[in-house]
Short mmCIF file of C-alpha atoms in Angstrom, two decimals:
data_model
loop_
_atom_site.label_atom_id
_atom_site.label_comp_id
_atom_site.label_asym_id
_atom_site.label_seq_id
_atom_site.Cartn_x
_atom_site.Cartn_y
_atom_site.Cartn_z
CA MET A 26 -0.26 -0.16 -0.07
CA ALA A 27 1.01 3.53 -0.61
CA THR A 28 2.01 5.99 2.11
CA GLY A 29 1.52 9.24 2.92
CA ARG A 30 4.98 10.40 2.45
CA THR A 31 5.38 9.04 -1.61
CA HIS A 32 1.95 10.06 -2.44
CA ARG A 33 0.27 13.56 -1.98
CA PRO A 34 -3.31 14.20 -2.58
CA ALA A 35 -4.81 15.95 -6.22
CA THR A 36 -6.61 19.04 -4.49
CA ARG A 37 -4.86 21.85 -5.22
CA SER A 38 -3.26 20.79 -8.58
CA ARG A 39 -6.55 20.54 -9.68
CA GLY A 40 -7.59 24.26 -8.33
CA ILE A 41 -10.46 22.82 -5.82
CA PRO A 42 -11.03 25.90 -3.63
CA GLU A 43 -10.09 25.71 -0.06
CA ALA A 44 -14.07 25.77 1.38
CA THR A 45 -14.80 23.36 -1.00
CA VAL A 46 -12.19 20.82 0.55
CA ALA A 47 -12.90 21.38 4.20
CA ARG A 48 -16.87 20.50 3.08
CA LEU A 49 -15.79 16.99 1.47
CA PRO A 50 -15.23 15.35 4.65
CA LEU A 51 -19.25 16.44 5.34
CA TYR A 52 -20.11 14.54 2.34
CA LEU A 53 -17.71 11.35 2.87
CA ARG A 54 -19.60 11.22 6.25
CA ALA A 55 -23.15 11.32 4.99
CA LEU A 56 -22.74 9.00 1.94
CA THR A 57 -20.86 6.54 4.32
CA ALA A 58 -24.22 6.35 6.37
CA LEU A 59 -25.89 5.61 3.37
CA SER A 60 -23.77 3.49 2.05
CA GLU A 61 -24.23 1.47 4.76
CA ARG A 62 -27.72 1.39 4.40
CA SER A 63 -26.91 0.11 1.14
CA VAL A 64 -28.06 3.02 -0.23
CA PRO A 65 -27.90 3.15 -4.17
CA THR A 66 -28.82 6.95 -5.16
CA VAL A 67 -29.47 10.11 -3.35
CA SER A 68 -31.02 13.38 -4.97
CA SER A 69 -28.15 17.14 -3.96
CA GLU A 70 -30.89 17.75 -1.79
CA GLU A 71 -31.28 14.81 0.22
CA LEU A 72 -27.30 14.48 0.65
CA ALA A 73 -26.90 18.14 1.50
CA ALA A 74 -29.65 17.99 3.93
CA ALA A 75 -27.69 15.39 5.72
CA ALA A 76 -24.26 17.38 5.42
CA GLY A 77 -26.16 20.14 6.87
CA VAL A 78 -25.47 22.49 3.34
CA ASN A 79 -27.62 24.40 0.55
CA SER A 80 -28.03 22.17 -2.79
CA ALA A 81 -26.93 24.50 -4.77
CA LYS A 82 -23.58 24.72 -2.72
CA LEU A 83 -23.34 20.97 -2.92
CA ARG A 84 -23.75 20.78 -6.82
CA LYS A 85 -21.31 23.99 -7.35
CA ASP A 86 -18.55 21.84 -4.32
CA PHE A 87 -19.39 18.75 -6.82
CA SER A 88 -18.72 20.47 -10.26
CA TYR A 89 -15.13 20.65 -9.43
CA LEU A 90 -15.07 16.40 -8.93
CA GLY A 91 -16.40 16.53 -11.81
CA SER A 92 -19.63 14.56 -11.23
CA TYR A 93 -22.54 16.13 -11.55
CA GLY A 94 -25.11 13.79 -11.01
CA THR A 95 -27.72 12.65 -13.31
CA ARG A 96 -30.94 14.21 -13.63
CA GLY A 97 -34.44 12.59 -12.14
CA VAL A 98 -32.10 9.82 -10.39
CA GLY A 99 -29.45 11.60 -8.78
CA TYR A 100 -25.73 10.82 -7.60
CA ASP A 101 -24.38 6.94 -7.06
CA VAL A 102 -23.73 6.87 -3.59
CA GLU A 103 -20.44 3.93 -3.88
CA TYR A 104 -18.88 5.79 -6.79
CA LEU A 105 -19.04 9.17 -4.59
CA VAL A 106 -17.95 7.31 -2.14
CA TYR A 107 -14.66 6.48 -4.13
CA GLN A 108 -14.15 9.58 -5.31
CA ILE A 109 -14.51 12.16 -2.72
CA SER A 110 -11.69 9.54 -0.80
CA ARG A 111 -9.69 9.60 -3.67
CA GLU A 112 -9.67 13.17 -3.75
CA LEU A 113 -8.69 13.63 0.33
CA GLY A 114 -6.10 11.03 -0.11
CA LEU A 115 -8.45 8.43 1.48
CA THR A 116 -6.99 5.50 -0.89
CA GLN A 117 -3.77 5.16 0.53
CA ASP A 118 -2.00 4.91 3.82
CA TRP A 119 -1.09 8.03 5.98
CA PRO A 120 0.99 6.97 9.20
CA VAL A 121 0.59 9.42 11.58
CA VAL A 122 2.29 10.41 14.84
CA ILE A 123 0.80 12.01 17.73
CA VAL A 124 3.27 13.52 20.39
CA GLY A 125 1.58 14.58 23.94
CA ILE A 126 0.22 11.34 24.85
CA GLY A 127 -1.31 13.08 28.21
CA ASN A 128 -5.00 12.27 28.34
CA LEU A 129 -6.03 13.92 25.29
CA GLY A 130 -3.09 12.78 23.18
CA ALA A 131 -3.95 9.05 24.86
CA ALA A 132 -8.17 9.63 23.71
CA LEU A 133 -6.59 10.34 20.48
CA ALA A 134 -4.43 7.57 20.02
CA ASN A 135 -7.63 5.29 21.39
CA TYR A 136 -9.83 7.03 18.53
CA GLY A 137 -11.08 4.27 16.11
CA GLY A 138 -11.89 6.49 13.33
CA PHE A 139 -7.87 7.19 12.53
CA ALA A 140 -7.93 3.74 10.90
CA SER A 141 -11.05 3.32 8.84
CA ARG A 142 -10.53 6.87 7.05
CA GLY A 143 -6.94 6.13 6.41
CA PHE A 144 -4.97 7.00 8.93
CA ARG A 145 -2.12 4.58 10.77
CA VAL A 146 -0.87 5.35 14.31
CA ALA A 147 2.06 4.80 13.32
CA ALA A 148 3.89 6.45 16.19
CA LEU A 149 3.33 7.74 19.96
CA ILE A 150 5.60 10.00 21.74
CA ASP A 151 5.91 11.49 24.52
CA ALA A 152 8.24 13.12 26.67
CA ASP A 153 8.47 11.79 30.11
CA PRO A 154 10.75 9.15 30.66
CA SER A 155 7.94 7.32 33.28
CA MET A 156 5.57 7.02 29.92
CA ALA A 157 8.61 4.87 27.74
CA GLY A 158 7.29 1.81 26.71
CA LYS A 159 3.92 1.66 28.09
CA PRO A 160 1.35 0.84 25.75
CA VAL A 161 -1.02 3.03 24.86
CA ALA A 162 -4.16 1.34 22.44
CA GLY A 163 -1.23 -1.25 21.56
CA ILE A 164 1.10 1.14 21.36
CA PRO A 165 4.07 1.21 23.68
CA VAL A 166 4.72 5.08 23.94
CA GLN A 167 8.63 6.15 22.46
CA HIS A 168 10.14 8.76 23.82
CA THR A 169 11.31 12.52 22.24
CA ASP A 170 14.31 11.64 21.75
CA ASP A 171 13.40 9.48 19.18
CA LEU A 172 11.17 11.51 17.27
CA GLU A 173 12.88 11.98 13.82
CA ALA A 174 14.44 8.64 13.94
CA ILE A 175 10.63 7.16 14.29
CA ILE A 176 9.17 9.71 11.62
CA GLU A 177 12.25 8.57 8.66
CA GLU A 178 11.04 5.34 9.82
CA ASN A 179 7.86 5.38 9.65
CA GLY A 180 7.32 7.66 6.60
CA VAL A 181 5.17 10.05 8.47
CA SER A 182 4.15 13.28 6.59
CA ILE A 183 1.08 14.28 9.53
CA GLY A 184 1.84 15.35 12.62
CA VAL A 185 -0.45 15.70 15.58
CA ILE A 186 0.27 17.62 18.53
CA ALA A 187 -1.30 17.08 21.47
CA THR A 188 1.20 18.83 24.03
CA PRO A 189 1.36 21.46 26.83
CA ALA A 190 0.98 25.21 24.91
CA GLY A 191 4.76 25.85 25.87
CA ALA A 192 6.15 22.52 24.40
CA ALA A 193 3.81 22.83 21.42
CA GLN A 194 5.97 25.63 19.10
CA GLN A 195 9.23 22.89 20.20
CA VAL A 196 7.58 20.38 19.04
CA CYS A 197 6.43 21.66 16.03
CA ASP A 198 9.97 22.83 14.63
CA ARG A 199 11.63 19.36 14.83
CA LEU A 200 8.66 17.62 13.29
CA VAL A 201 8.76 20.44 10.76
CA ALA A 202 12.70 19.96 10.33
CA ALA A 203 12.43 16.10 10.87
CA GLY A 204 9.88 16.19 7.20
CA VAL A 205 6.63 16.76 8.31
CA THR A 206 4.24 18.55 5.79
CA SER A 207 0.85 18.89 7.88
CA ILE A 208 0.25 19.24 11.28
CA LEU A 209 -2.57 18.74 13.08
CA ASN A 210 -3.00 21.29 16.78
CA PHE A 211 -4.19 20.49 19.54
CA ALA A 212 -2.53 22.79 21.86
CA PRO A 213 -3.85 26.30 22.58
CA THR A 214 -1.23 28.15 20.97
CA VAL A 215 -1.09 29.58 17.61
CA LEU A 216 2.12 27.50 16.12
CA SER A 217 4.86 29.51 13.57
CA VAL A 218 5.63 27.39 10.43
CA PRO A 219 7.46 27.97 6.57
CA GLU A 220 5.28 28.03 4.09
CA GLY A 221 4.46 24.59 2.10
CA VAL A 222 2.83 23.45 5.64
CA ASP A 223 0.33 23.07 6.49
CA VAL A 224 -1.88 23.28 9.56
CA ARG A 225 -5.24 22.47 11.38
CA LYS A 226 -6.26 23.82 14.52
CA VAL A 227 -8.31 22.46 16.78
CA ASP A 228 -8.74 24.06 19.89
CA LEU A 229 -11.79 22.80 22.67
CA SER A 230 -11.70 25.94 24.65
CA ILE A 231 -12.41 28.09 21.71
CA GLU A 232 -15.32 26.27 21.00
CA LEU A 233 -16.48 26.22 24.58
CA GLN A 234 -15.58 30.15 24.40
CA ILE A 235 -18.05 30.56 21.21
CA LEU A 236 -21.04 28.46 22.57
CA ALA A 237 -21.05 30.14 25.66
CA PHE A 238 -21.63 33.92 23.53
CA HIS A 239 -24.26 32.32 21.70
CA GLU A 240 -25.97 30.80 25.63
CA GLN A 241 -25.46 33.82 27.18
CA ARG A 242 -27.40 36.20 24.18
CA LYS A 243 -30.38 33.73 24.47
CA ALA A 244 -30.69 33.95 28.06
CA GLY A 245 -30.84 37.91 27.41
CA GLU A 246 -33.01 36.95 25.14
CA GLU A 247 -35.49 35.15 27.17
CA ALA A 248 -34.85 37.03 29.84
CA PRO A 249 -38.66 38.78 31.36
CA GLY A 250 -39.26 42.42 32.40
CA GLU A 251 -39.85 45.17 30.81
CA GLY A 252 -36.54 46.77 28.34
CA GLY A 253 -35.81 42.52 27.27
CA ALA A 254 -32.39 41.99 29.23
CA ASP A 255 -30.15 44.09 30.59
CA THR A 256 -27.35 45.92 28.17
CA THR A 257 -25.18 47.73 31.58
CA PRO A 258 -21.77 46.94 30.95
CA PRO A 259 -20.30 45.52 33.79
CA ALA A 260 -18.85 47.74 36.24
CA ALA A 261 -14.81 47.89 35.70
CA PRO A 262 -12.41 45.77 38.03
CA PRO A 263 -10.22 47.37 40.66
CA ALA A 264 -7.36 49.07 39.29
CA ALA A 265 -5.14 46.82 41.95
CA ALA A 266 -7.12 44.12 40.14
CA VAL A 267 -6.06 44.60 37.04
CA ARG A 268 -2.37 45.34 38.04
CA ARG A 269 -2.29 42.01 39.20
CA ARG A 270 -4.04 40.83 36.53
CA GLY A 271 -1.24 41.81 33.84
CA GLU A 272 1.52 40.81 36.18
CA GLY A 273 1.61 37.08 35.75
CA THR A 274 0.29 34.16 34.48
CA GLU A 275 -2.84 31.64 36.19
CA GLN A 276 -1.52 27.89 36.17
CA GLY A 277 -3.85 25.80 33.71
CA PRO A 278 -4.12 22.10 32.54
CA ASP A 279 -1.83 23.02 29.79
CA GLY A 280 0.47 24.88 32.28
CA ASP A 281 0.87 28.10 32.30
CA VAL A 282 -1.85 30.49 30.43
CA PRO A 283 -2.41 33.99 30.40
CA ALA A 284 -4.93 34.65 32.90
CA VAL A 285 -7.44 36.57 30.53
CA MET A 286 -7.54 34.07 27.64
CA PRO A 287 -8.14 36.17 24.34
CA ALA A 288 -11.80 34.94 22.41
#
């Protein structure tokens, strides 16, 4: 089976917009569910609803793949599954390393969705010497001292960073220097990478903060009383408190983080 290091997906060379690429996994998930139910064809309206997009956008996205469906019949489900999988590079083997085997890293290692979608966890890496050799999801954890050799031996081009924020950039630099060209970052920090390296950031705390914003808005809209929700801004904190907040950091689950996290 081909590995990710030697075969790259063709989406960029074919000029598929990034917004379309971001929606392809949504279509694939919906199509896979249809395939598992032995549904042979699907209309653009039905598939768009299942994927959470409008049908005009779906038809435009599929036109970039050269797939236009058949009037009165719709799209062939199995063919679209193959077509989108091929476009995303999922018809080949992608070895992945996960760096940082704390609670989150261990959960990722145990996630069964990687293997079913063409991603093979080739190695688990952690800086804690006491973790070395311990099996997680059936894979022995290896020390960060061996990171470069592990990447070379396994032909890894995709790295997952699940370290504390303070260690993430150094890990990123080592991954890139060793030949990794795509990084999935779970650390709560922004990584700096050279041109040609792709980074996708997953920050669970930010997503929760966005949900909290919407919950607050809904609570305000539903609040009883004349004039609707109270729009009076909260009182400013005492000057001494402001100075203390700016002078230091608070200890969070991922190490030192700013006392006030940006949105």
